[in-house]
């Protein structure tokens, strides 16, 4: 496995919140919205909109992958178990949620190096929680949306629909 930004998003080792080792390989051929999430953020209510978006497009080859991150205002202090309970209880989240990772800096997870590293079309540090990176069916990042972009945003929905057509 490589940690360079030229690696495929499907190559990186990940863990789900329940501890199961996995990767994004199970989502090959789908459009993927990768979101760094946090439980104690002003944008946390976006979980509801993300879940709605996931349920609407899931049958068309779309998946949302949530990656808890505690790098922004320490707004994700919980354990994986606590995060899972929070998301399930408060927002009925059914899309895949992964173990907490770092998205910026020296500890940046290799997946995010691929997504936002210097060779990526969506390059540049993540600025805050609930940054959304849209990945095409081919596994390549195609667009990026900041925290202020609601899951109900027409711009985001159109980008997802376009990615599903390709």
Tab-separated table of C-alpha atoms in Angstrom, residues 32-38 46-47 50 64-69 95-97 103 112 115 129-133:
chain	number	residue	atom	x	y	z
A	32	UNK	CA	-18.962	8.129	-3.419
A	33	UNK	CA	-19.411	11.189	-1.244
A	34	UNK	CA	-16.651	11.219	1.369
A	35	UNK	CA	-17.371	13.475	4.329
A	36	UNK	CA	-15.269	14.306	7.404
A	37	UNK	CA	-17.813	14.450	10.218
A	38	UNK	CA	-18.028	15.526	13.856
A	46	UNK	CA	-26.113	17.727	8.267
A	47	UNK	CA	-26.157	14.045	9.252
A	50	UNK	CA	-26.698	13.204	4.334
A	64	UNK	CA	-21.773	8.223	1.475
A	65	UNK	CA	-18.752	7.381	3.609
A	66	UNK	CA	-18.399	9.251	6.897
A	67	UNK	CA	-14.987	9.792	8.476
A	68	UNK	CA	-15.060	11.228	12.009
A	69	UNK	CA	-12.273	13.716	12.631
A	95	UNK	CA	-24.419	4.896	5.491
A	96	UNK	CA	-20.948	3.482	6.235
A	97	UNK	CA	-19.082	5.203	9.055
A	103	UNK	CA	-7.508	14.627	7.336
A	112	UNK	CA	-7.064	11.851	2.374
A	115	UNK	CA	-8.231	12.784	-2.070
A	129	UNK	CA	-15.956	19.499	9.518
A	130	UNK	CA	-18.470	18.289	6.925
A	131	UNK	CA	-16.285	18.994	3.900
A	132	UNK	CA	-17.628	16.776	1.126
A	133	UNK	CA	-15.500	15.212	-1.602
